[in-house]
Structures are given as C-alpha cells and as structure tokens.
mmCIF file of C-alpha atoms in Angstrom:
data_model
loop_
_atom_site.group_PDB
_atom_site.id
_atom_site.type_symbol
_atom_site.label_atom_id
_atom_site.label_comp_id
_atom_site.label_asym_id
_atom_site.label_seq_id
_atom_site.Cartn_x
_atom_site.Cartn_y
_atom_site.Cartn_z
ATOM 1 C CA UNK A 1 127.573 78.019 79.978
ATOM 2 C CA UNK A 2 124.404 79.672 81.233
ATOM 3 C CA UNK A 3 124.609 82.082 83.750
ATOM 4 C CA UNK A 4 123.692 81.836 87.059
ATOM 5 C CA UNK A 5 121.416 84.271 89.535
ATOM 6 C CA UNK A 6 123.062 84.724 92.829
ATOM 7 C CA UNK A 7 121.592 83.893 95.584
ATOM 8 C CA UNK A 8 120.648 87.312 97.191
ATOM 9 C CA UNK A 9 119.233 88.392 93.750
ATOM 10 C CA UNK A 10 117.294 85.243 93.757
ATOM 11 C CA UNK A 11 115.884 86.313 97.064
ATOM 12 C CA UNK A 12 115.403 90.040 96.106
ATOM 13 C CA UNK A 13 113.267 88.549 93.235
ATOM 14 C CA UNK A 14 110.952 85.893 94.880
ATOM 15 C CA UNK A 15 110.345 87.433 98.122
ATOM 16 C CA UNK A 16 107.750 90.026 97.033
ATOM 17 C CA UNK A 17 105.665 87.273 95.308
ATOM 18 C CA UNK A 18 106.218 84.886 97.923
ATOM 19 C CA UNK A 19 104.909 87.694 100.606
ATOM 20 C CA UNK A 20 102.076 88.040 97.919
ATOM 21 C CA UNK A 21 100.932 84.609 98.250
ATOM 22 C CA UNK A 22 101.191 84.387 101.765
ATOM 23 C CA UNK A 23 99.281 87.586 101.973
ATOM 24 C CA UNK A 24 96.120 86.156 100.467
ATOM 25 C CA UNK A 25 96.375 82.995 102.313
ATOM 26 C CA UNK A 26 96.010 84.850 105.035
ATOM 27 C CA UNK A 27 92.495 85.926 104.232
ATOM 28 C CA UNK A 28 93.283 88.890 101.667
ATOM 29 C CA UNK A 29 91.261 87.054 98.388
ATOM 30 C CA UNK A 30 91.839 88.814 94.912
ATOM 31 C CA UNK A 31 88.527 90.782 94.163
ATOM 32 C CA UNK A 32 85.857 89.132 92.630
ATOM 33 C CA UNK A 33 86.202 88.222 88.813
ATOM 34 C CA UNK A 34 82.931 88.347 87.484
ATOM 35 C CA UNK A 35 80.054 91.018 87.779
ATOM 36 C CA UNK A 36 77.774 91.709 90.992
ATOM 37 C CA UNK A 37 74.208 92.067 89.546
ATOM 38 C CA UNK A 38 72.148 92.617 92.798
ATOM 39 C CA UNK A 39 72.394 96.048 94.426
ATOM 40 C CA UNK A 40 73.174 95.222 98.484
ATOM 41 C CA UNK A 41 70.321 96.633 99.921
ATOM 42 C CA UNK A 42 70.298 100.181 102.097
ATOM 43 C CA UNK A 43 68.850 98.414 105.218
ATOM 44 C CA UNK A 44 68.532 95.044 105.517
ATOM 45 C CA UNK A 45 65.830 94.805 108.110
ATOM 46 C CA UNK A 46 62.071 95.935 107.219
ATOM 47 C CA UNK A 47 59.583 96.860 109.800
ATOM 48 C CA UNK A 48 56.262 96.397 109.122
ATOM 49 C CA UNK A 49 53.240 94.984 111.608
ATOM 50 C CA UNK A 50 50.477 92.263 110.764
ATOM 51 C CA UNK A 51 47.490 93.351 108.085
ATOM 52 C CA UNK A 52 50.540 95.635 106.429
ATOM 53 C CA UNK A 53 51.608 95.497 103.140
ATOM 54 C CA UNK A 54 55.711 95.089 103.284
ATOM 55 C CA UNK A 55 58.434 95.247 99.963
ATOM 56 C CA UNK A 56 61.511 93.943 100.595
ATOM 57 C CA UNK A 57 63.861 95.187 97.999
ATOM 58 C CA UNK A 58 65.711 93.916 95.665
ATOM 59 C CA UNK A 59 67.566 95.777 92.913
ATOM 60 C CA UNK A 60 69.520 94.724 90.123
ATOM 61 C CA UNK A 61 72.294 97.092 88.856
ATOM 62 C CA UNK A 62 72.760 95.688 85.366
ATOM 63 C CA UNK A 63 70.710 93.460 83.828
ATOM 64 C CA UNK A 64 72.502 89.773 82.531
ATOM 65 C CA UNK A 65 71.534 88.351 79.247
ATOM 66 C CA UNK A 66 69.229 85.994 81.030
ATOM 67 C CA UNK A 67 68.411 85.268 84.711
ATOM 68 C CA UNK A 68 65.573 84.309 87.225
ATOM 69 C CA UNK A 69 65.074 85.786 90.497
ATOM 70 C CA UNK A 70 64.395 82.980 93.507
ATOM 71 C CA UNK A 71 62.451 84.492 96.366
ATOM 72 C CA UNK A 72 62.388 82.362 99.444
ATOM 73 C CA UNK A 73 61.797 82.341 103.227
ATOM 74 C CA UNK A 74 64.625 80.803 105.485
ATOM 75 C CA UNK A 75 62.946 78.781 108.071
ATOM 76 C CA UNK A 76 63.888 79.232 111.936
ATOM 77 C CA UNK A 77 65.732 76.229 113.548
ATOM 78 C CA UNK A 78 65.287 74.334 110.169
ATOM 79 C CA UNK A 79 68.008 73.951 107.215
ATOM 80 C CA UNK A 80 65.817 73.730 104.855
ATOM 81 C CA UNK A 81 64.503 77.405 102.478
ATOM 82 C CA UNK A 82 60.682 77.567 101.782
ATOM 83 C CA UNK A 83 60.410 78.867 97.798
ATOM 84 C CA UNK A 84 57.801 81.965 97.409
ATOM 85 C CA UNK A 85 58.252 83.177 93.869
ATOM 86 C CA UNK A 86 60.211 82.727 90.636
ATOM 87 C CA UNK A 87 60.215 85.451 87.811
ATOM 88 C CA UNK A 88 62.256 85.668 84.448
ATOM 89 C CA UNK A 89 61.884 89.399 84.775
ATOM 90 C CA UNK A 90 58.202 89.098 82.722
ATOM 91 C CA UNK A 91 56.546 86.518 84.202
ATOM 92 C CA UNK A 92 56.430 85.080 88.037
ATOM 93 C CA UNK A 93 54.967 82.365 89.631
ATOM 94 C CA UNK A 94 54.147 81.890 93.506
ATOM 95 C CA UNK A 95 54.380 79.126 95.338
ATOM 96 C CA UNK A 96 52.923 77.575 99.385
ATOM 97 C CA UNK A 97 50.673 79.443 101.626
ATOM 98 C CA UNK A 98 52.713 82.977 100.762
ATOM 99 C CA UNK A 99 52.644 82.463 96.926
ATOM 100 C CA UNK A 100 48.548 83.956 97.300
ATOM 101 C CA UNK A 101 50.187 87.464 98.950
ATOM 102 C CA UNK A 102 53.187 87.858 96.990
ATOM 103 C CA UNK A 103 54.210 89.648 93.784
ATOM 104 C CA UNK A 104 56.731 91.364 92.157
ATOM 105 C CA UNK A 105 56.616 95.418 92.286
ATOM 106 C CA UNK A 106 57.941 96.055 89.324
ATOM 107 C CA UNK A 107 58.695 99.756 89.779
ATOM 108 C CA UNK A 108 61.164 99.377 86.468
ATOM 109 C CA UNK A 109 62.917 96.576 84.408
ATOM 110 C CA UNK A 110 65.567 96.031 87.028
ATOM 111 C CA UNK A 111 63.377 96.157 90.425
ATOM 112 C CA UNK A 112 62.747 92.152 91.504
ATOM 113 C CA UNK A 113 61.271 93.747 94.894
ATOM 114 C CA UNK A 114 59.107 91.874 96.384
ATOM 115 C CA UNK A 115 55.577 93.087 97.835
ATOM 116 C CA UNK A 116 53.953 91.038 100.515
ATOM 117 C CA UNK A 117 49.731 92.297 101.196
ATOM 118 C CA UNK A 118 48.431 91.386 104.530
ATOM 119 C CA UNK A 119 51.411 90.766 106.579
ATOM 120 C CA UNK A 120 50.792 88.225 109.117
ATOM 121 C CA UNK A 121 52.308 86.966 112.025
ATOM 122 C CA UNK A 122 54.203 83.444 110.365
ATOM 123 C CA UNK A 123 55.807 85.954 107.542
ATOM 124 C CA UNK A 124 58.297 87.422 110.075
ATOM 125 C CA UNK A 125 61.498 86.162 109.604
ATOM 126 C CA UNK A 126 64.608 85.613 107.315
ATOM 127 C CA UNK A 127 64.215 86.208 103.311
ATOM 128 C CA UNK A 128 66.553 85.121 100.254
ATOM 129 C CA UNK A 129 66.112 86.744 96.871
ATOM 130 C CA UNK A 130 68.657 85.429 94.665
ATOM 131 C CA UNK A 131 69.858 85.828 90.816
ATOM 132 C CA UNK A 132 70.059 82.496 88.759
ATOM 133 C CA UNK A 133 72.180 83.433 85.803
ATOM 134 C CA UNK A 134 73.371 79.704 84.866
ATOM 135 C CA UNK A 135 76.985 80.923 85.422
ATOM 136 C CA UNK A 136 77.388 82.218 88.621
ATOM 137 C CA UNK A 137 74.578 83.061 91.176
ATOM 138 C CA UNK A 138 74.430 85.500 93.799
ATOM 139 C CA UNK A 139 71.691 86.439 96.284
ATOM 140 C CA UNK A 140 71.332 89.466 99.293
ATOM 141 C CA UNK A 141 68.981 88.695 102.303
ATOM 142 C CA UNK A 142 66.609 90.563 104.341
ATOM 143 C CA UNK A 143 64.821 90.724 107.914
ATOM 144 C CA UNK A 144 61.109 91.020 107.777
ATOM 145 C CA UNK A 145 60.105 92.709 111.613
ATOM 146 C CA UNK A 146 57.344 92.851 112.892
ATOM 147 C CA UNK A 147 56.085 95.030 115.252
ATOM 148 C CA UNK A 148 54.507 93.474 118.304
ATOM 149 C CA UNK A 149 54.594 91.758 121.950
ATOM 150 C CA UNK A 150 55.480 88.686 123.748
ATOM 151 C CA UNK A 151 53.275 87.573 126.467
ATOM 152 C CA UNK A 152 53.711 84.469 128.723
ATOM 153 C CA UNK A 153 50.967 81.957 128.418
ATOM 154 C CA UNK A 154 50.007 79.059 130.592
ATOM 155 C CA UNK A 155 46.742 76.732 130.681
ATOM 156 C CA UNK A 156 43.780 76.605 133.435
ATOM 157 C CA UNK A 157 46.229 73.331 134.320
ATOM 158 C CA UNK A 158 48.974 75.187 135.409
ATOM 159 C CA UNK A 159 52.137 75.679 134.621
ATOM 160 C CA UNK A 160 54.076 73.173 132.467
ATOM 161 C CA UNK A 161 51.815 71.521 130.633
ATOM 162 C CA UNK A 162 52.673 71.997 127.235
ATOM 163 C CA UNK A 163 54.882 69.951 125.064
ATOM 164 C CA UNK A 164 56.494 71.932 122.184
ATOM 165 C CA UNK A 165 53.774 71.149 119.789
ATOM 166 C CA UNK A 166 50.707 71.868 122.835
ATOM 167 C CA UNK A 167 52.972 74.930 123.130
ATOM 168 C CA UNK A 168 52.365 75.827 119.258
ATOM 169 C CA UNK A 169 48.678 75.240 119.199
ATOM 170 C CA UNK A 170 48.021 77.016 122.660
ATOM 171 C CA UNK A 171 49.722 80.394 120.970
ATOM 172 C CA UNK A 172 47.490 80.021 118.119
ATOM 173 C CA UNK A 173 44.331 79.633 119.671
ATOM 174 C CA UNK A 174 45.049 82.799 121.203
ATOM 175 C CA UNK A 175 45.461 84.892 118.242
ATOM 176 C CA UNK A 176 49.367 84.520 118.400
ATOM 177 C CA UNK A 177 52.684 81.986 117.200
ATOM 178 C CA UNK A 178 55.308 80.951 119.627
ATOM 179 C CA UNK A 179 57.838 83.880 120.166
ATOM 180 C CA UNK A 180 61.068 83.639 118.460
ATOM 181 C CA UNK A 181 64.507 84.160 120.816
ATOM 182 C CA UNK A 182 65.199 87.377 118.928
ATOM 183 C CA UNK A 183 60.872 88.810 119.565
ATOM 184 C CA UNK A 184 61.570 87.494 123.481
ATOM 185 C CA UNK A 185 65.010 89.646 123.668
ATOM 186 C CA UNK A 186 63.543 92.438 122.576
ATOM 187 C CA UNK A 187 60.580 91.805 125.246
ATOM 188 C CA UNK A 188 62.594 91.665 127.950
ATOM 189 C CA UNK A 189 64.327 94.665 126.803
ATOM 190 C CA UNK A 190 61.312 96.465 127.156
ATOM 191 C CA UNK A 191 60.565 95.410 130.632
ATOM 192 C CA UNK A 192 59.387 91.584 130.197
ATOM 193 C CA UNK A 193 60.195 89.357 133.479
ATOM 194 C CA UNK A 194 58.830 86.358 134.099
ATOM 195 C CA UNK A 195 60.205 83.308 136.182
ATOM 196 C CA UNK A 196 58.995 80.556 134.269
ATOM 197 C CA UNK A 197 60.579 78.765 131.337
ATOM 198 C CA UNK A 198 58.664 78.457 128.295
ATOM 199 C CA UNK A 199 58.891 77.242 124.384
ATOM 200 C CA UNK A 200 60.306 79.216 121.652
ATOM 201 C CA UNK A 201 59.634 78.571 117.708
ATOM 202 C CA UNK A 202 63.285 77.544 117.491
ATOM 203 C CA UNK A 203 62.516 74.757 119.996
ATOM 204 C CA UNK A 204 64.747 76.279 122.717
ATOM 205 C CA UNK A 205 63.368 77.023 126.347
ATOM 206 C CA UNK A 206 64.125 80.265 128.012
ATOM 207 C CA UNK A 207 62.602 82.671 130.246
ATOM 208 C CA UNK A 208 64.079 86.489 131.186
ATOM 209 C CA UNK A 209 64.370 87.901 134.420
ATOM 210 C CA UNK A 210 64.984 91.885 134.524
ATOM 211 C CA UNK A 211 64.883 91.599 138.452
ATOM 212 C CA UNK A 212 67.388 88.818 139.697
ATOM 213 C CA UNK A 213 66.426 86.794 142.322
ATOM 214 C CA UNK A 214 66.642 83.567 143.927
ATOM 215 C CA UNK A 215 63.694 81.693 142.427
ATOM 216 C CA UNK A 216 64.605 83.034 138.973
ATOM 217 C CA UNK A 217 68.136 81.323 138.158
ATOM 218 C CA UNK A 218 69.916 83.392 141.295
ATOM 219 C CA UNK A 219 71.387 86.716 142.033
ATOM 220 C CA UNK A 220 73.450 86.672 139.149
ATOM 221 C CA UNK A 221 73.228 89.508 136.099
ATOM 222 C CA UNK A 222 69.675 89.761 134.494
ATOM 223 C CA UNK A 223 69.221 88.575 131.206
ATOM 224 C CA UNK A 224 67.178 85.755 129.124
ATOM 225 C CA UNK A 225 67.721 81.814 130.733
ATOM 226 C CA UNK A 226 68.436 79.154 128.860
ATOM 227 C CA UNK A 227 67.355 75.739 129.040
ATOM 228 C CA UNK A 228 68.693 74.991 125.644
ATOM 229 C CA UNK A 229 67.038 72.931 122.883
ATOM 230 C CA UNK A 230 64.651 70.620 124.448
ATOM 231 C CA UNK A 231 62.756 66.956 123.716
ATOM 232 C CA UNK A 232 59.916 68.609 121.439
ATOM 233 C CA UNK A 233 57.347 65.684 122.196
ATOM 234 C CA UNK A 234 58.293 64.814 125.585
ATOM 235 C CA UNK A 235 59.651 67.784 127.973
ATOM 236 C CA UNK A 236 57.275 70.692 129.253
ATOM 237 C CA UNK A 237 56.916 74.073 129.646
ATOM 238 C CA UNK A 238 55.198 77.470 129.291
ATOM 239 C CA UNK A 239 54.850 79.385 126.241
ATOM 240 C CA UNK A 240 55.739 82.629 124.792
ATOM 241 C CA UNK A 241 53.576 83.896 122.581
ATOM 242 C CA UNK A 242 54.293 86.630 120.145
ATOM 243 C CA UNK A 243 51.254 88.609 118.472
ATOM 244 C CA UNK A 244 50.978 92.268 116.490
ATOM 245 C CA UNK A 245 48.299 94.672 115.880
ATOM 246 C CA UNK A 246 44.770 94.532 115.503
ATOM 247 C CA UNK A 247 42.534 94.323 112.562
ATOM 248 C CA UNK A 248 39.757 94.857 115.473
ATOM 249 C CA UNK A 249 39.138 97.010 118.061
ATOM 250 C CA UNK A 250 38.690 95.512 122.072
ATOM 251 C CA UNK A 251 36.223 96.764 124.395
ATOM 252 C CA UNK A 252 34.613 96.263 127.832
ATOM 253 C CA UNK A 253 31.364 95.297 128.706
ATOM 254 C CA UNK A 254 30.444 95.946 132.368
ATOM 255 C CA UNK A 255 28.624 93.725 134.428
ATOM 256 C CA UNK A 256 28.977 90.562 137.212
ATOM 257 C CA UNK A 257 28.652 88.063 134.576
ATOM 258 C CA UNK A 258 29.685 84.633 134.319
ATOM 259 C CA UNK A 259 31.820 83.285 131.584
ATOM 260 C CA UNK A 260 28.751 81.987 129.234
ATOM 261 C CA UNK A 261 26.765 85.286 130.222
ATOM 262 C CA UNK A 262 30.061 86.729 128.902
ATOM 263 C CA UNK A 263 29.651 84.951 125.488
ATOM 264 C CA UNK A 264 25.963 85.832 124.943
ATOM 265 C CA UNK A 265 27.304 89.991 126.205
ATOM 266 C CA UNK A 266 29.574 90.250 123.683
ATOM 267 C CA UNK A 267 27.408 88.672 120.412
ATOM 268 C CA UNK A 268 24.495 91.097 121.273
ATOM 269 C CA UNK A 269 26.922 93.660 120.418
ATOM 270 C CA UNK A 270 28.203 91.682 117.075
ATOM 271 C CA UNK A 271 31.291 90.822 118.673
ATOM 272 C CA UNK A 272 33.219 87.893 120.608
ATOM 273 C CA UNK A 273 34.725 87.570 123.564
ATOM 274 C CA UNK A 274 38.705 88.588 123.130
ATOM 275 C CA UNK A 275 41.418 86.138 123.134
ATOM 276 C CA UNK A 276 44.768 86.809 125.384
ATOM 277 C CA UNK A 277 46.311 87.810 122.172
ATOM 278 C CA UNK A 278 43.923 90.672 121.471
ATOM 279 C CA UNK A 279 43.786 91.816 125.063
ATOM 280 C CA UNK A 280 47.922 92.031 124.757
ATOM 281 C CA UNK A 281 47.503 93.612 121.308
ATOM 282 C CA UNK A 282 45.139 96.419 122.713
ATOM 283 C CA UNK A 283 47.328 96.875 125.371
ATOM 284 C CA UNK A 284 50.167 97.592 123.734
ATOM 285 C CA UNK A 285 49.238 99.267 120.085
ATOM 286 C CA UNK A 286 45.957 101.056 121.050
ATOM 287 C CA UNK A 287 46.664 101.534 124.764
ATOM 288 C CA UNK A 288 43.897 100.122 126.518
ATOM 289 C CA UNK A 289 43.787 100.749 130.142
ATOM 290 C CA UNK A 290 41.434 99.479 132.748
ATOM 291 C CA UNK A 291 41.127 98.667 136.071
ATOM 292 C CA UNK A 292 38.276 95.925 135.932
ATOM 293 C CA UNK A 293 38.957 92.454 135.107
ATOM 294 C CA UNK A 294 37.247 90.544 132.093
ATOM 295 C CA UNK A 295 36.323 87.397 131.119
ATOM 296 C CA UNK A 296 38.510 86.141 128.260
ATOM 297 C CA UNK A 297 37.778 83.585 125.361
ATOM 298 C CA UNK A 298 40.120 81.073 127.307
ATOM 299 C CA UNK A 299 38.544 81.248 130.623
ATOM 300 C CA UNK A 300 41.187 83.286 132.037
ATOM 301 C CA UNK A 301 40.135 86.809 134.144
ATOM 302 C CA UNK A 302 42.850 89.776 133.144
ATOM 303 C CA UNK A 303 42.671 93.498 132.584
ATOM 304 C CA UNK A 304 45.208 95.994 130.869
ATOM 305 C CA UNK A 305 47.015 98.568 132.704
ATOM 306 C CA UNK A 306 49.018 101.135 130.882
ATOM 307 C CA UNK A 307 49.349 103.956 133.777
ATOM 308 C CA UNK A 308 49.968 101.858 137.350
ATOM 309 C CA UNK A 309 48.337 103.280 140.244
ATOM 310 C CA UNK A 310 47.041 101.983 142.999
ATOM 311 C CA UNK A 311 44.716 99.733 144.053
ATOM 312 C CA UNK A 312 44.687 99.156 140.198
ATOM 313 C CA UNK A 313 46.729 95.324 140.184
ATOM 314 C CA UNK A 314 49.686 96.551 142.924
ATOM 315 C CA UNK A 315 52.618 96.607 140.828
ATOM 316 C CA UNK A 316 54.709 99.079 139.556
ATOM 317 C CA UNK A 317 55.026 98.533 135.717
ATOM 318 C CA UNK A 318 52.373 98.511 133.192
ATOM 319 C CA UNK A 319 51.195 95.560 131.527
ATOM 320 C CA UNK A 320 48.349 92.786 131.941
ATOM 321 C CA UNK A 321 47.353 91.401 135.016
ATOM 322 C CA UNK A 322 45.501 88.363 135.627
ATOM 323 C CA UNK A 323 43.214 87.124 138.163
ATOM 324 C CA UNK A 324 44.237 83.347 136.722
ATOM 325 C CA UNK A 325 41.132 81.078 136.027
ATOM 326 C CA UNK A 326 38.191 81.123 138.178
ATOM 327 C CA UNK A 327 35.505 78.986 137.869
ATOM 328 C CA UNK A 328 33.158 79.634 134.593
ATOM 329 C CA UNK A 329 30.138 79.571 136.716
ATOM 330 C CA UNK A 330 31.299 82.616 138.863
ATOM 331 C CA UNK A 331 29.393 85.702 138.588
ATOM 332 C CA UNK A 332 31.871 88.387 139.245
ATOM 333 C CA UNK A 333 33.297 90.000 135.890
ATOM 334 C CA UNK A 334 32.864 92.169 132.992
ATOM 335 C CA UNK A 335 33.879 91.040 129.973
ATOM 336 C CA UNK A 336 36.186 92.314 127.277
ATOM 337 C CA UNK A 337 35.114 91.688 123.432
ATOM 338 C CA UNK A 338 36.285 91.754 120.216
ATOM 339 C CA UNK A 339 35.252 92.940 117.404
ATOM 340 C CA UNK A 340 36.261 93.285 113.621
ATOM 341 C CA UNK A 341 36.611 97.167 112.007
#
C-alpha cells in the first residue's frame, strides 16, 4: 500500500514554493531570460540649444546576429511616434522633415548614436531608438533640451484672440513654437508671472503666477494654472511662446521713427526689423539691455532690461517690457533690428 506524507510534512514541503509564487505575484518577476543588447544610457536628458549639433546616444553592448536600429521622435499630446532613421548597422535611411539632419555617428561597430546638425526649435522633445532583432526587441529613450525662454504673446487685438491653431501660427511668425508645459515650468521657475491664460503645444491652457493675488486664481500657493485641455478650434487664449538662441545678432537704431521709417532703418543697415522672438532671445542669451523702446516686426513697442533701475520700465525684475501697440504712424521710437552673422 503506498505510503502516505503526513500532513505537517506536506506543509513543511509546499509552503516555501507556495511563498515563492506568491512572492512574484506580488511584483518580484524572475530576471529577464534573454540578452539586453542596448547599453541604458548615462543621462537620459541632452542639452543642447537651436543651430547646435546634438548626439543622443545609443550603445549596443553585444552585437546580435542581425538587427536594425529604429530612431524615432515621440510626439507631445499625440500617440502616435514620428520615424527618423533606420540602419542595419551599414546602411541607414532617413525619413520626414528630420531625416535631411540626421545620421548615424558611427564612432565604432556597436555605436547607433544618433547626430542631429542644426538643432531647431520643433526637435525638442521625446526620442526612441530601439533594436529590432526579429525575436525580441528592446529600445532606451532620451530627452532632447533645449536651452531657451518662454515669453507671453498676445495680438494688437488684445488678449484672447487666438484659437489653438491662431495660437501656433502667431508663435511662429515670431521666430518661436508654442511652449510646452515642461519649457513653461521651468519659466516660471525662473521668475515668469503672468496673469493670463494661454495655449500650450500639448493643447492645455495654463498660465503661472509667482506672486499670488486676487486677479490671478487667488491668494492661494503660487504655481502654474490650469485650465486643462481645451476646444482647439473654438476656445481662446494667449500664447506662450518658447524660442532659443540666435543665429543673429539684435541691435538698436536710434531715432523718433515711425514703424515703416523703422523698416527702411533697419535694411540700410542689411538687416530687418526683429521679431518678439529675437528681442526675447537677445535678452536672455546675449544680454541685451536698454532703456529705449523699439519698434518690432509685429507692430508692438518693447525694450530689454537685464539690470532694473529706475525710471528704466518701474519694475523690479528683469525682463522685456512693452509699451503694447501704438499706432504705426507714430513718430516716437527707435527701432531694434536683426541681422544674420
């Protein structure tokens, strides 16, 4: 007759292998089974500022029998992954507007890093370079930063005027791209506070406020408001544009001119009259700092103040001040042009 286990035996056995399995379900997973090819990278966020050239790295460890390497760009506020480049390891095509200013560095056999020339301001963002082995794929990602500034923006109008996609164009035409939530953070970080809400190139609407008051969402904490995702075609707003450094220098021309004598000022001296963007962009990378307000491509009257003292725009903090949008035909301001290096 075949023996029997007793019952605490039987319960000496199975318990360890029953804690075992209850163990892992609880989020302890055996280790991998197969290979890791790709290196994880030693920092996963690159800084680098527009007309750069920026490598984002990507390192294989071993090399598999045969494989392609994906690069792509993951989209803000969109599912969907934009495809830059595909190489075998020899050969590597590029694909969409990035395919042109993209290539593979190729410091040895095993480097799939990939080199981007002329950094501008719609690369920033989230990048996927992933291994296609035809058994099991991996893939590391990486931040491309760049560094730059946020600055509010509004038409002659007023203020909400702009539906997302107004909103889009109006950041363009001003030598900029609608701020992402992360660029506006790190604005207001840095001292950016401004009380009206504007557009984001996630499609949210937010505005921070450093200095709580009243007007500004309360007396609560400071911090960035949030409207939330809006109607892109229908609701209306400000915009915050985001732009980097200069290719160009800016400079001021003197004078009580109006806003066509402006034009005309600033071609006699090869140039054209700057854009909000580049005014912003001097302001901040090359630190331009005057006390006399220009005409600016848009119509608008500002000047850039990097030391505040007085009678120099009354507040406290740097930045740029604005005198809004007088009339074209007024005869009171310099100008400030721009020109290319």
């Amino acid at each position: 007759m075949p023996s029997r286990i007793p019952l605490p035996a039987a319960c000496c056995f199975l318990l360890p292998c029953a804690f075992t399995i209850f163990h892992e379900a609880l989020g302890n997973p055996a280790p991998h089974p197969g290979p890791h090819y790709l290196l994880p990278p030693i920092h996963e966020v690159i800084h680098s500022h527009r007309g750069a050239t920026a490598t984002l790295p990507c390192v294989l460890g071993t090399s598999p029998p045969s494989y392609k390497v994906r690069w792509s760009k993951v989209e803000p506020g969109e599912l969907r992954e934009t495809p830059i480049l595909i190489t075998n390891g020899l050969h590597a095509r590029g694909y969409g507007p990035l395919g042109g200013r993209a290539s593979m560095r190729k410091g040895h056999r095993l480097d799939a890093s990939l080199v981007i020339k002329n950094v501008r301001l719609e690369d920033e963002g989230r990048y996927r370079c992933e291994l296609i082995n035809g058994i099991e794929d991996e893939s590391v990602a990486l931040t491309l930063r760049l560094e730059g500034v946020v600055f509010p923006y509004q038409p002659s109008r007023g203020r909400y005027q702009f539906n997302y996609f107004e909103a889009k164009q109006a950041c363009e035409e001003q030598d900029g791209r609608l701020a992402t939530y992360g660029q506006l953070y790190q604005a207001w970080t840095e001292g950016l506070d401004w009380c009206n809400a504007g557009w984001l190139l996630e499609g949210s609407v937010r505005y921070p406020v450093l200095n709580a008051r009243a007007p500004c969402g309360g007396h609560g904490r400071p911090g960035i408001r949030s409207y939330g995702p809006r109607d892109r075609s229908r609701d209306r707003y400000d915009a915050f544009c985001f732009t980097s450094a200069l290719a160009g220098q800016v400079f001021f021309v003197p004078g009580r001119l109006t806003l066509s004598e402006a034009h005309a000022a600033c071609r006699r001296r090869g140039a054209v009259v700057a854009k909000v963007g580049h005014l912003y962009a001097a302001w901040k990378f090359s630190g331009l700092d005057r006390c006399d307000g220009g005409w600016l491509a848009d119509g608008s009257v500002r000047f850039p103040i990097t030391t505040p003292r007085p009678r120099c725009g009354g507040l406290p903090d740097p930045g740029v001040r604005s005198f809004g949008f007088p009339r074209p035909q007024r005869a009171a301001y310099g100008t400030y042009c721009y020109t290319e290096k």
